[in-house]
PDB file of C-alpha atoms and ligand atoms in Angstrom:
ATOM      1  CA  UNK A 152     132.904 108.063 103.818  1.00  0.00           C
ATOM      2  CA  UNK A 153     129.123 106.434 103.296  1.00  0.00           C
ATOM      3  CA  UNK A 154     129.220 104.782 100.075  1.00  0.00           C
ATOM      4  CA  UNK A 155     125.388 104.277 100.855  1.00  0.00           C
ATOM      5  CA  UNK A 156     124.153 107.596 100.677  1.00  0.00           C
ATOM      6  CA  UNK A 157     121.370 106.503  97.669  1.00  0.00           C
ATOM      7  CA  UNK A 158     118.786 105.053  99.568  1.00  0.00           C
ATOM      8  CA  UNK A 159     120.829 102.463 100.091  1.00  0.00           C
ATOM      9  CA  UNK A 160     122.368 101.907  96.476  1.00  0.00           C
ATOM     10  CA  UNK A 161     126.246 102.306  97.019  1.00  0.00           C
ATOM     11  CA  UNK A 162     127.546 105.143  94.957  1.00  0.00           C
ATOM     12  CA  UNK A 163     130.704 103.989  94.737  1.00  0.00           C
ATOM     13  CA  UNK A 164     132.613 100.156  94.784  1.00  0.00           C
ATOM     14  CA  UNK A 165     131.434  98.017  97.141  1.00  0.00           C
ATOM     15  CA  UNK A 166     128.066  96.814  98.269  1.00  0.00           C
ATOM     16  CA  UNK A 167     125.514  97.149 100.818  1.00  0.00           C
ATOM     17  CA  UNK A 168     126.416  95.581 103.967  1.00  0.00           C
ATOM     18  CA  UNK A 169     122.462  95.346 104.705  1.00  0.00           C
ATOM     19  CA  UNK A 170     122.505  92.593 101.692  1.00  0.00           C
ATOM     20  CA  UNK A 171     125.508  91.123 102.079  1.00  0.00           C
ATOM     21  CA  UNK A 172     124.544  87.909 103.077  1.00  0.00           C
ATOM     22  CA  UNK A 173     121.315  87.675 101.224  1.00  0.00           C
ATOM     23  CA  UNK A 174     120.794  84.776  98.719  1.00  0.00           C
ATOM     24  CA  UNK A 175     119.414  85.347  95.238  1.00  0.00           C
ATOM     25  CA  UNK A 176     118.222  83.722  92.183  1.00  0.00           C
ATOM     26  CA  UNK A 177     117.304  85.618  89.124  1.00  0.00           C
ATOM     27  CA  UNK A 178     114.239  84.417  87.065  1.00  0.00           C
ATOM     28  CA  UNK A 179     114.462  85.348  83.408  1.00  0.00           C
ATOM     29  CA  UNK A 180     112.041  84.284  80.541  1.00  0.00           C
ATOM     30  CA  UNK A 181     110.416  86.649  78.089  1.00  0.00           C
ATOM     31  CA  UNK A 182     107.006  87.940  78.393  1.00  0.00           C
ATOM     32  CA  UNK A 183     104.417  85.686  79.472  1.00  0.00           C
ATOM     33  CA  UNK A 184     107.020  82.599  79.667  1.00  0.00           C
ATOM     34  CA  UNK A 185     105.416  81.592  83.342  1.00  0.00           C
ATOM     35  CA  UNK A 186     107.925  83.845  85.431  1.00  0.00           C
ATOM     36  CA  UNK A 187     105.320  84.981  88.070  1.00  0.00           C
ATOM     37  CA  UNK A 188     103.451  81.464  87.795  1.00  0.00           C
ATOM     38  CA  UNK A 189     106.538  79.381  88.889  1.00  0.00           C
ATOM     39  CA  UNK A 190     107.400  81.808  91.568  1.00  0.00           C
ATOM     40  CA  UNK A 191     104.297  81.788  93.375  1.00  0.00           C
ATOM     41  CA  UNK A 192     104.867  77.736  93.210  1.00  0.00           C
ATOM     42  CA  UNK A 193     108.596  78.002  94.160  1.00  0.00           C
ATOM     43  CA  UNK A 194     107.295  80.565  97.187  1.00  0.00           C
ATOM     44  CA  UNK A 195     104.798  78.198  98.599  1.00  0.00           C
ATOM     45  CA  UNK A 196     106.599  75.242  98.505  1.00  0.00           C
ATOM     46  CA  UNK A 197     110.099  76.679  99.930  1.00  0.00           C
ATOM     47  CA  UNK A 198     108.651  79.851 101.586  1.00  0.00           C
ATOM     48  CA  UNK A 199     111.511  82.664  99.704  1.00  0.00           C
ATOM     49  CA  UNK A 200     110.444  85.878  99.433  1.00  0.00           C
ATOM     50  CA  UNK A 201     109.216  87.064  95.454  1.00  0.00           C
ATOM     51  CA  UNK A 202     110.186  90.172  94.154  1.00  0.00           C
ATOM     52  CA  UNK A 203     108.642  91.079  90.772  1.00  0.00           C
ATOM     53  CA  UNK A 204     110.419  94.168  89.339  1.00  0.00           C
ATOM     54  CA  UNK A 205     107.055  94.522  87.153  1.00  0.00           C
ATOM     55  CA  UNK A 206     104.621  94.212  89.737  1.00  0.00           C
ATOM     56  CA  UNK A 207     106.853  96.826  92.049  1.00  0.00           C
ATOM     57  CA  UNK A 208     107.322  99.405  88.750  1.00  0.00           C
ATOM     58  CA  UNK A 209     103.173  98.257  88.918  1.00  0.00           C
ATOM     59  CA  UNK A 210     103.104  99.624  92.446  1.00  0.00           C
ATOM     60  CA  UNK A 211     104.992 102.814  91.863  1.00  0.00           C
ATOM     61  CA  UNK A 212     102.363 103.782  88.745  1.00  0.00           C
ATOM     62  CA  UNK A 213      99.316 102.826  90.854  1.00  0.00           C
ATOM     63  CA  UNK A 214     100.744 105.422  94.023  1.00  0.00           C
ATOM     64  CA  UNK A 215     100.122 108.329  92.079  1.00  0.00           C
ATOM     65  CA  UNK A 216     103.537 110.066  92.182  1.00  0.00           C
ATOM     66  CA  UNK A 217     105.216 112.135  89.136  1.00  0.00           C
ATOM     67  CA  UNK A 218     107.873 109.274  88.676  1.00  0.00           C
ATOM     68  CA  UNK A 219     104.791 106.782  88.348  1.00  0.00           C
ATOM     69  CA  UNK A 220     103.172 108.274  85.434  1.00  0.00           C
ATOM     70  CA  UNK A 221     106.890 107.995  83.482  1.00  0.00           C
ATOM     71  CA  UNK A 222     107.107 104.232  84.236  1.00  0.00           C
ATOM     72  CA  UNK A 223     103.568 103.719  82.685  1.00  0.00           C
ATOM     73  CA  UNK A 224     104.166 105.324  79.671  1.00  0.00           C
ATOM     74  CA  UNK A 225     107.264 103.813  79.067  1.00  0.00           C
ATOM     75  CA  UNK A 226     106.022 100.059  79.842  1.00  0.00           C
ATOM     76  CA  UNK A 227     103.060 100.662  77.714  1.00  0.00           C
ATOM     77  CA  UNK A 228     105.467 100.857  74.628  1.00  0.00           C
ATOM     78  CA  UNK A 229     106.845  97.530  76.288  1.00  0.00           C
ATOM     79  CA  UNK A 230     110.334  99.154  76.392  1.00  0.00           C
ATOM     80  CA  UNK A 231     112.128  98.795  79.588  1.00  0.00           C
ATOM     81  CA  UNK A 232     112.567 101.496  82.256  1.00  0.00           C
ATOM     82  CA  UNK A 233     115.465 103.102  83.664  1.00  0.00           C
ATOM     83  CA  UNK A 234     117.780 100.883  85.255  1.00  0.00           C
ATOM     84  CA  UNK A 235     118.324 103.251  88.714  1.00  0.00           C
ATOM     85  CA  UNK A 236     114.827 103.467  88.776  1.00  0.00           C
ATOM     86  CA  UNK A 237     114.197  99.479  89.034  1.00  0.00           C
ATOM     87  CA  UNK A 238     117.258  99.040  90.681  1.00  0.00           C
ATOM     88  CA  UNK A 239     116.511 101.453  93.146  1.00  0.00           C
ATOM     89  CA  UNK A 240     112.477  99.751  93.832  1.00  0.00           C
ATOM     90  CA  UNK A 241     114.740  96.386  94.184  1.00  0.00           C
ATOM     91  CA  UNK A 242     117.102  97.028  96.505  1.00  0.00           C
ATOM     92  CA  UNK A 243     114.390  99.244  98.692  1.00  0.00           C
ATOM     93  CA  UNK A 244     112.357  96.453  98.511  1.00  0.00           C
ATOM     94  CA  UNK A 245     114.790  93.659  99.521  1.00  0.00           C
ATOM     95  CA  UNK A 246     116.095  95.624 102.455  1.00  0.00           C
ATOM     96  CA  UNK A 247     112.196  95.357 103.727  1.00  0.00           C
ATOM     97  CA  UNK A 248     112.295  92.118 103.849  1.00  0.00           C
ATOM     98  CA  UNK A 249     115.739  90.927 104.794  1.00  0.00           C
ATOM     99  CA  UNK A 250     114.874  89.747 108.117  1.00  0.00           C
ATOM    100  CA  UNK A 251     112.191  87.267 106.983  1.00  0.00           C
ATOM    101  CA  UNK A 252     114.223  85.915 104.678  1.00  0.00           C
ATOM    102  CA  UNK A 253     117.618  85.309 103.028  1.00  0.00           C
ATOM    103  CA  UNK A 254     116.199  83.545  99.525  1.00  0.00           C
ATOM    104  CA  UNK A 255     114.896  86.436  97.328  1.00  0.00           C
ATOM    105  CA  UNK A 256     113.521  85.431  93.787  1.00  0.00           C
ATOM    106  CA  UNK A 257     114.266  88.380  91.990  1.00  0.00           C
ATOM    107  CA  UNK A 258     111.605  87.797  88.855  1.00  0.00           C
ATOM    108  CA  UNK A 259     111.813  89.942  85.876  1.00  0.00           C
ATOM    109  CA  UNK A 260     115.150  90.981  86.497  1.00  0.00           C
ATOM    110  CA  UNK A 261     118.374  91.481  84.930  1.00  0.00           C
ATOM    111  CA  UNK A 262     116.361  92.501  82.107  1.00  0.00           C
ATOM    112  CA  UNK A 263     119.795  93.764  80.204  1.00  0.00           C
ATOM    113  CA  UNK A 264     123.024  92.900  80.972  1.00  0.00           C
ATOM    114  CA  UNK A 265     123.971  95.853  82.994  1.00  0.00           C
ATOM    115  CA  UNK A 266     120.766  95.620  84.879  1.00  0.00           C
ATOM    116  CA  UNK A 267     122.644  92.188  85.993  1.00  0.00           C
ATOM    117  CA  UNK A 268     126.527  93.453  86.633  1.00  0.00           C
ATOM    118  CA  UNK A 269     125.176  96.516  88.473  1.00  0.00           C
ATOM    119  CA  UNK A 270     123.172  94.093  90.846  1.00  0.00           C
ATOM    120  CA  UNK A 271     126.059  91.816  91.498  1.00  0.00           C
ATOM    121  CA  UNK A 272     128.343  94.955  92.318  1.00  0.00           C
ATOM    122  CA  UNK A 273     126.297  96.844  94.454  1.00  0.00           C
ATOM    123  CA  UNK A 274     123.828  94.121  96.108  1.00  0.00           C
ATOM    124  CA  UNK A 275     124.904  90.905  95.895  1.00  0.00           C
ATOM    125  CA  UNK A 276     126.037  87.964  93.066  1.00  0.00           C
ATOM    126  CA  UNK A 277     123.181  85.830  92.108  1.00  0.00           C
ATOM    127  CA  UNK A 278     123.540  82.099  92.974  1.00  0.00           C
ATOM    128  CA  UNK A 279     122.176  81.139  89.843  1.00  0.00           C
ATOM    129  CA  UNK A 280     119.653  82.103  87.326  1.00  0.00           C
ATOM    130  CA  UNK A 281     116.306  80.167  86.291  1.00  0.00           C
ATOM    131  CA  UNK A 282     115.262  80.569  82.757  1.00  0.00           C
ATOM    132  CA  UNK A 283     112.043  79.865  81.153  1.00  0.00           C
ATOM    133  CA  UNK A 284     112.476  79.174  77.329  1.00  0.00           C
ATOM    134  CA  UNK A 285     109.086  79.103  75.119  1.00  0.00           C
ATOM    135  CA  UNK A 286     108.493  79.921  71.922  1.00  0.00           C
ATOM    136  CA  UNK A 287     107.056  83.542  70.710  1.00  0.00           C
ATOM    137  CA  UNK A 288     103.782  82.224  69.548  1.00  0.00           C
ATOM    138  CA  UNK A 289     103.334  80.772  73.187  1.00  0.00           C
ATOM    139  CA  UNK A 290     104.277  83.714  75.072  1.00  0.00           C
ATOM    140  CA  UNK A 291     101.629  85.715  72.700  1.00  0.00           C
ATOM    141  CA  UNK A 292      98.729  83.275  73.405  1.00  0.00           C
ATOM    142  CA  UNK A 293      99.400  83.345  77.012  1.00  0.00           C
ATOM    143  CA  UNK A 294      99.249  87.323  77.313  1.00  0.00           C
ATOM    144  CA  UNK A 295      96.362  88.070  75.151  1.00  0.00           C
ATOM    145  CA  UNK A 296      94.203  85.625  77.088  1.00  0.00           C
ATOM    146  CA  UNK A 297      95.926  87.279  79.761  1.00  0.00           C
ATOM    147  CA  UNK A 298      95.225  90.363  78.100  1.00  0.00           C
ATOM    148  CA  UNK A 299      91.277  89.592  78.486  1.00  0.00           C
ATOM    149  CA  UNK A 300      90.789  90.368  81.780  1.00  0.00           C
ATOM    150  CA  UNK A 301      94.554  92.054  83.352  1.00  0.00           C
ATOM    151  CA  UNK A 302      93.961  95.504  82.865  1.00  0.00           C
ATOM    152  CA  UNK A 303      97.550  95.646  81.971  1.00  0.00           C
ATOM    153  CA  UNK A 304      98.553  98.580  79.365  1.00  0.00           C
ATOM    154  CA  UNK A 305     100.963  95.665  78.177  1.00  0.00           C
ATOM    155  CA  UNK A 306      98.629  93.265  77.283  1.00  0.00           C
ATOM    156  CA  UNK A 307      97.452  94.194  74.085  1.00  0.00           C
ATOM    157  CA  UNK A 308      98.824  92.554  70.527  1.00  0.00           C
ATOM    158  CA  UNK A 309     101.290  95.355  69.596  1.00  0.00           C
ATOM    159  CA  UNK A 310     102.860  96.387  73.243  1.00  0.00           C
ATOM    160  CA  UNK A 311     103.512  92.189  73.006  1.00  0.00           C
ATOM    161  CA  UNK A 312     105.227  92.239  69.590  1.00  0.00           C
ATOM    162  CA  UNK A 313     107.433  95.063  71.178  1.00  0.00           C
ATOM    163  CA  UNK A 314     108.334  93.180  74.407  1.00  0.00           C
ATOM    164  CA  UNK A 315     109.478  90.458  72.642  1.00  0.00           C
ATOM    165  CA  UNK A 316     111.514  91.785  70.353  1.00  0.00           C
ATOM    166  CA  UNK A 317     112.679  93.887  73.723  1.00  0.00           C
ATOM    167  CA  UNK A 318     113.500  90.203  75.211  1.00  0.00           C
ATOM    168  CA  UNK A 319     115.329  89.427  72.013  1.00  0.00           C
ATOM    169  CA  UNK A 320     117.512  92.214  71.741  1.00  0.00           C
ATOM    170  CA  UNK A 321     118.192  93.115  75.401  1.00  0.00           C
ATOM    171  CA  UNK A 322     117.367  89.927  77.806  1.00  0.00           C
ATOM    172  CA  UNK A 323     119.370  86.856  75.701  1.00  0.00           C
ATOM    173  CA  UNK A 324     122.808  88.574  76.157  1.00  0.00           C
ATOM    174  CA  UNK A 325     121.957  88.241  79.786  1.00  0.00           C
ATOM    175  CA  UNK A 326     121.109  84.489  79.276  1.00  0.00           C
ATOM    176  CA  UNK A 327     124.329  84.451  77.337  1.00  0.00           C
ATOM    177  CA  UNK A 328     126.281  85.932  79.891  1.00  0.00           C
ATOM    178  CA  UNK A 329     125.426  83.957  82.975  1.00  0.00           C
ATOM    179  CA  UNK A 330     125.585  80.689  81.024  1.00  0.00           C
ATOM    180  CA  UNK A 331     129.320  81.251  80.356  1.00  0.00           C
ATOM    181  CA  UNK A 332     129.414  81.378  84.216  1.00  0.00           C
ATOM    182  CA  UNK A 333     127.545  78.017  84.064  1.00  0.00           C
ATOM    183  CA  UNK A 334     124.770  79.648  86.065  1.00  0.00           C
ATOM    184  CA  UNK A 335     122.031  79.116  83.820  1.00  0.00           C
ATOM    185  CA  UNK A 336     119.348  76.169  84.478  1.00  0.00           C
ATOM    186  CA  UNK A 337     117.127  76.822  81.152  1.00  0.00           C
ATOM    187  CA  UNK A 338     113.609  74.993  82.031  1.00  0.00           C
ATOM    188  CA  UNK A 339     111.613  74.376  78.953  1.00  0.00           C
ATOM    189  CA  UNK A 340     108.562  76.047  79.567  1.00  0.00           C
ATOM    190  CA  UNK A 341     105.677  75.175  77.072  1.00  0.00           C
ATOM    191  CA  UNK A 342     103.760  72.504  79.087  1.00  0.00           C
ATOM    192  CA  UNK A 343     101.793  72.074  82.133  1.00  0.00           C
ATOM    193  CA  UNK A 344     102.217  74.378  85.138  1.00  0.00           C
ATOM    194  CA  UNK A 345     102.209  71.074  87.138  1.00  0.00           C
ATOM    195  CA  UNK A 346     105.195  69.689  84.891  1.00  0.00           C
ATOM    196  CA  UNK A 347     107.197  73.093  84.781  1.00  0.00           C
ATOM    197  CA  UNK A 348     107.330  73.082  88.557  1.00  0.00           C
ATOM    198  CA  UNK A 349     108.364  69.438  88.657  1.00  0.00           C
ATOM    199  CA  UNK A 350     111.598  70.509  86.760  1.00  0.00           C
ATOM    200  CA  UNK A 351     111.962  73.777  88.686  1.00  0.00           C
ATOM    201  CA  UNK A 352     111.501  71.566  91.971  1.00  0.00           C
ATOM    202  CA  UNK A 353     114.605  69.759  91.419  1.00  0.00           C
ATOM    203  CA  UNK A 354     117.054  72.970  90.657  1.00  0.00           C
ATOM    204  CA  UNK A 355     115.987  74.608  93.389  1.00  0.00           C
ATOM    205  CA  UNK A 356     115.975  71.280  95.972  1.00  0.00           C
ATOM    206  CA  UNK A 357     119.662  70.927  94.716  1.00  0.00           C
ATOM    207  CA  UNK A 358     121.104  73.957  95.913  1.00  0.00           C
ATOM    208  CA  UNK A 359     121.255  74.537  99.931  1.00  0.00           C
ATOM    209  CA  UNK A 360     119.995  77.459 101.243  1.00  0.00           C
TER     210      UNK A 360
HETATM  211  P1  LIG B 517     106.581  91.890  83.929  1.00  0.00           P
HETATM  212  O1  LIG B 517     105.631  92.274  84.979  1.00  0.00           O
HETATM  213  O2  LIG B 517     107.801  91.155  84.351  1.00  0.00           O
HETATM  214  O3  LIG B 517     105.695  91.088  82.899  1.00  0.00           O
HETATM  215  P2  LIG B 517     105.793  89.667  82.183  1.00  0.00           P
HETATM  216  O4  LIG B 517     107.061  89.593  81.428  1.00  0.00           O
HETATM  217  O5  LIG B 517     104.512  89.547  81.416  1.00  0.00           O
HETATM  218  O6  LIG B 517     105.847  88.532  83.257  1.00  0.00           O
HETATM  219  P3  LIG B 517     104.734  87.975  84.264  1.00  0.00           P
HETATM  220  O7  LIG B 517     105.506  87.433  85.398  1.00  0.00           O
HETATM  221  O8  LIG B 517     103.713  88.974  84.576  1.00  0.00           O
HETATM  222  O9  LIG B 517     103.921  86.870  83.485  1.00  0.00           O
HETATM  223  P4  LIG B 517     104.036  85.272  83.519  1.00  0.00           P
HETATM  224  O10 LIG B 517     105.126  85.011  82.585  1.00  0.00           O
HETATM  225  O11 LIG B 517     104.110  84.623  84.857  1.00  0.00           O
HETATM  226  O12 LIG B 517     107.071  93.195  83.088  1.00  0.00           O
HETATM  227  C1  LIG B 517     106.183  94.146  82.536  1.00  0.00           C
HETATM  228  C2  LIG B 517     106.931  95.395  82.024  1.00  0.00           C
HETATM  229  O13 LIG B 517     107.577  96.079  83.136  1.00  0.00           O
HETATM  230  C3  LIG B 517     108.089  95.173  81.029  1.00  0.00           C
HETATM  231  O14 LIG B 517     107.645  95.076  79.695  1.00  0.00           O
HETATM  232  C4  LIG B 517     108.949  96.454  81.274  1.00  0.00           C
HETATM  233  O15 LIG B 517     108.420  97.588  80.618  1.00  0.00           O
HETATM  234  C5  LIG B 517     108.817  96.677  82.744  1.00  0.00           C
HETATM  235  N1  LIG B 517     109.903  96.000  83.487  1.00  0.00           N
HETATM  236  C6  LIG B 517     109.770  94.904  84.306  1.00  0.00           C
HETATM  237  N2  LIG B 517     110.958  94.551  84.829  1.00  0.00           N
HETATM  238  C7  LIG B 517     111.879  95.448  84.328  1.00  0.00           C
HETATM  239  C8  LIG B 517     113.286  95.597  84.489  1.00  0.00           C
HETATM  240  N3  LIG B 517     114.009  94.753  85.241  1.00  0.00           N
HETATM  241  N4  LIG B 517     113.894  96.625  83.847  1.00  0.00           N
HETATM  242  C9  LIG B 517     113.213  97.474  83.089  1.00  0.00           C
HETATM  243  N5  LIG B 517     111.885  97.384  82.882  1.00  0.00           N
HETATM  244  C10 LIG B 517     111.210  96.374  83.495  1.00  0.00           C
HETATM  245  O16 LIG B 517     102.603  84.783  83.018  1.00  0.00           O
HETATM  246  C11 LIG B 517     101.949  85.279  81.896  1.00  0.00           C
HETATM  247  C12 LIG B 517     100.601  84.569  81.654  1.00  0.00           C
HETATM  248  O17 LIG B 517     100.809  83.230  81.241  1.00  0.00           O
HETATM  249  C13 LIG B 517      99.710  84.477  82.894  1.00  0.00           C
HETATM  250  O18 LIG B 517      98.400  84.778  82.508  1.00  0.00           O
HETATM  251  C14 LIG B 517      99.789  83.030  83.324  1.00  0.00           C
HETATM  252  O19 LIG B 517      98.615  82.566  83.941  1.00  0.00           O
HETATM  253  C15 LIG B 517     100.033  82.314  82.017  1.00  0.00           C
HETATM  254  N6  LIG B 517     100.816  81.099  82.181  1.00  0.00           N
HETATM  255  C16 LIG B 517     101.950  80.993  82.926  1.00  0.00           C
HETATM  256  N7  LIG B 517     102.428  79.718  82.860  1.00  0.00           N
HETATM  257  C17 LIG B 517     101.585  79.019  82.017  1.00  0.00           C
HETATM  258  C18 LIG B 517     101.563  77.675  81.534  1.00  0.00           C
HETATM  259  N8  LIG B 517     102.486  76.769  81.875  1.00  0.00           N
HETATM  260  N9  LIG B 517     100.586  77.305  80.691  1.00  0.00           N
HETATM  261  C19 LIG B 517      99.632  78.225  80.326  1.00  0.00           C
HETATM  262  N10 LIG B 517      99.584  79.521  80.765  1.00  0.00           N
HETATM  263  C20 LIG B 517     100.558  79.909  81.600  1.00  0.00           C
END
């Protein structure tokens, strides 16, 4: 029987043999903790392939459709979506570009700890996951400057206050979780772009791929 009758999500046990072989590491951090930054570094410098969970839910509002205009409202009260639906965008969006590459940084994602077990089960275990720890007041600097010229719905001084406490309650049991695996590098993430990459450098330079 086709476990992979979802659009390529297995239904059942088991995971997609499309993905099988693909390598991952999760980036977590709260909102505005330099996610997107570092991977754009980590992509240029060892050529993996970025996936953004926000920046494909981003995609899905801008394209018009029904399912669009629920994912805005929803991230605009800096809660987070349904789980199938970003799980669904990932794993769509992975199998695009499995033939260019095997390293995917999955950025922004798990956002909760299911978000994480359902990936391992039904695409593949992470390798490891990088984590980007700043303080609250930081993150809130960084996204109302942000805020200044994004467009974002997100951006503004109460949808922040919500996101973070949405990283507090719903991310940390995911940082929690993987670093009783030991897969957790946390990267202190207050400084320089420049220095934050020179500690991100090493991580990834120490793992083959
Ligand atoms: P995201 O798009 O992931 O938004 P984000 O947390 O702000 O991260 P981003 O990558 O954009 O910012 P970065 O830290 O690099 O999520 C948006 C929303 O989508 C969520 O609230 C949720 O509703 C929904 N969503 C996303 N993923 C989901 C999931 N898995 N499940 C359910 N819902 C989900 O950078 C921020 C700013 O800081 C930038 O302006 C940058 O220039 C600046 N900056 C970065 N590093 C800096 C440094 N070292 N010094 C100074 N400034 C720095």
């Amino acid at each position: 029987m086709d476990t992979y009758s979802h659009g390529g999500i297995p239904n059942k046990s088991g995971r997609d043999p499309v993905l099988k072989d693909a390598k991952v590491l999760f980036i977590v951090g709260g909102p505005g903790s330099g996610k997107g930054t570092q991977c754009a570094k980590i992509v240029e410098k060892f050529g993996f392939c970025h996936l953004s969970s926000g920046d494909l839910l981003r995609e899905e509002v801008a394209s018009g459709s029904e399912r669009g205009a629920k994912l805005k409202d929803v991230m605009a009260r800096g809660e987070l979506v349904s789980m199938d639906d970003v799980l669904q965008l990932m794993c769509d969006a992975m199998k695009k570009k499995i033939s260019e590459t095997k390293c995917f940084l999955i950025d922004g994602y798990p956002r909760e700890l299911e978000q994480g077990t359902r990936f391992e089960k039904e695409i593949v275990p992470c390798v490891g996951v990088l984590y980007f720890d700043v303080s609250d007041e930081t993150m809130t600097s960084r996204l109302l400057k942000r805020g200044e010229t994004s467009g974002r719905v997100d951006d503004n001084e109460e949808t922040i206050k919500k996101r973070l406490q949405t990283f507090h309650n719903q991310t940390k049991p995911v940082i929690d979780y993987y670093s009783q695996q030991d897969k957790v590098c946390k990267i202190p993430a207050e400084g320089s772009e420049k220095d934050i990459f020179a500690e991100v450098e090493k991580y990834v330079s120490s793992h083959k791929w």
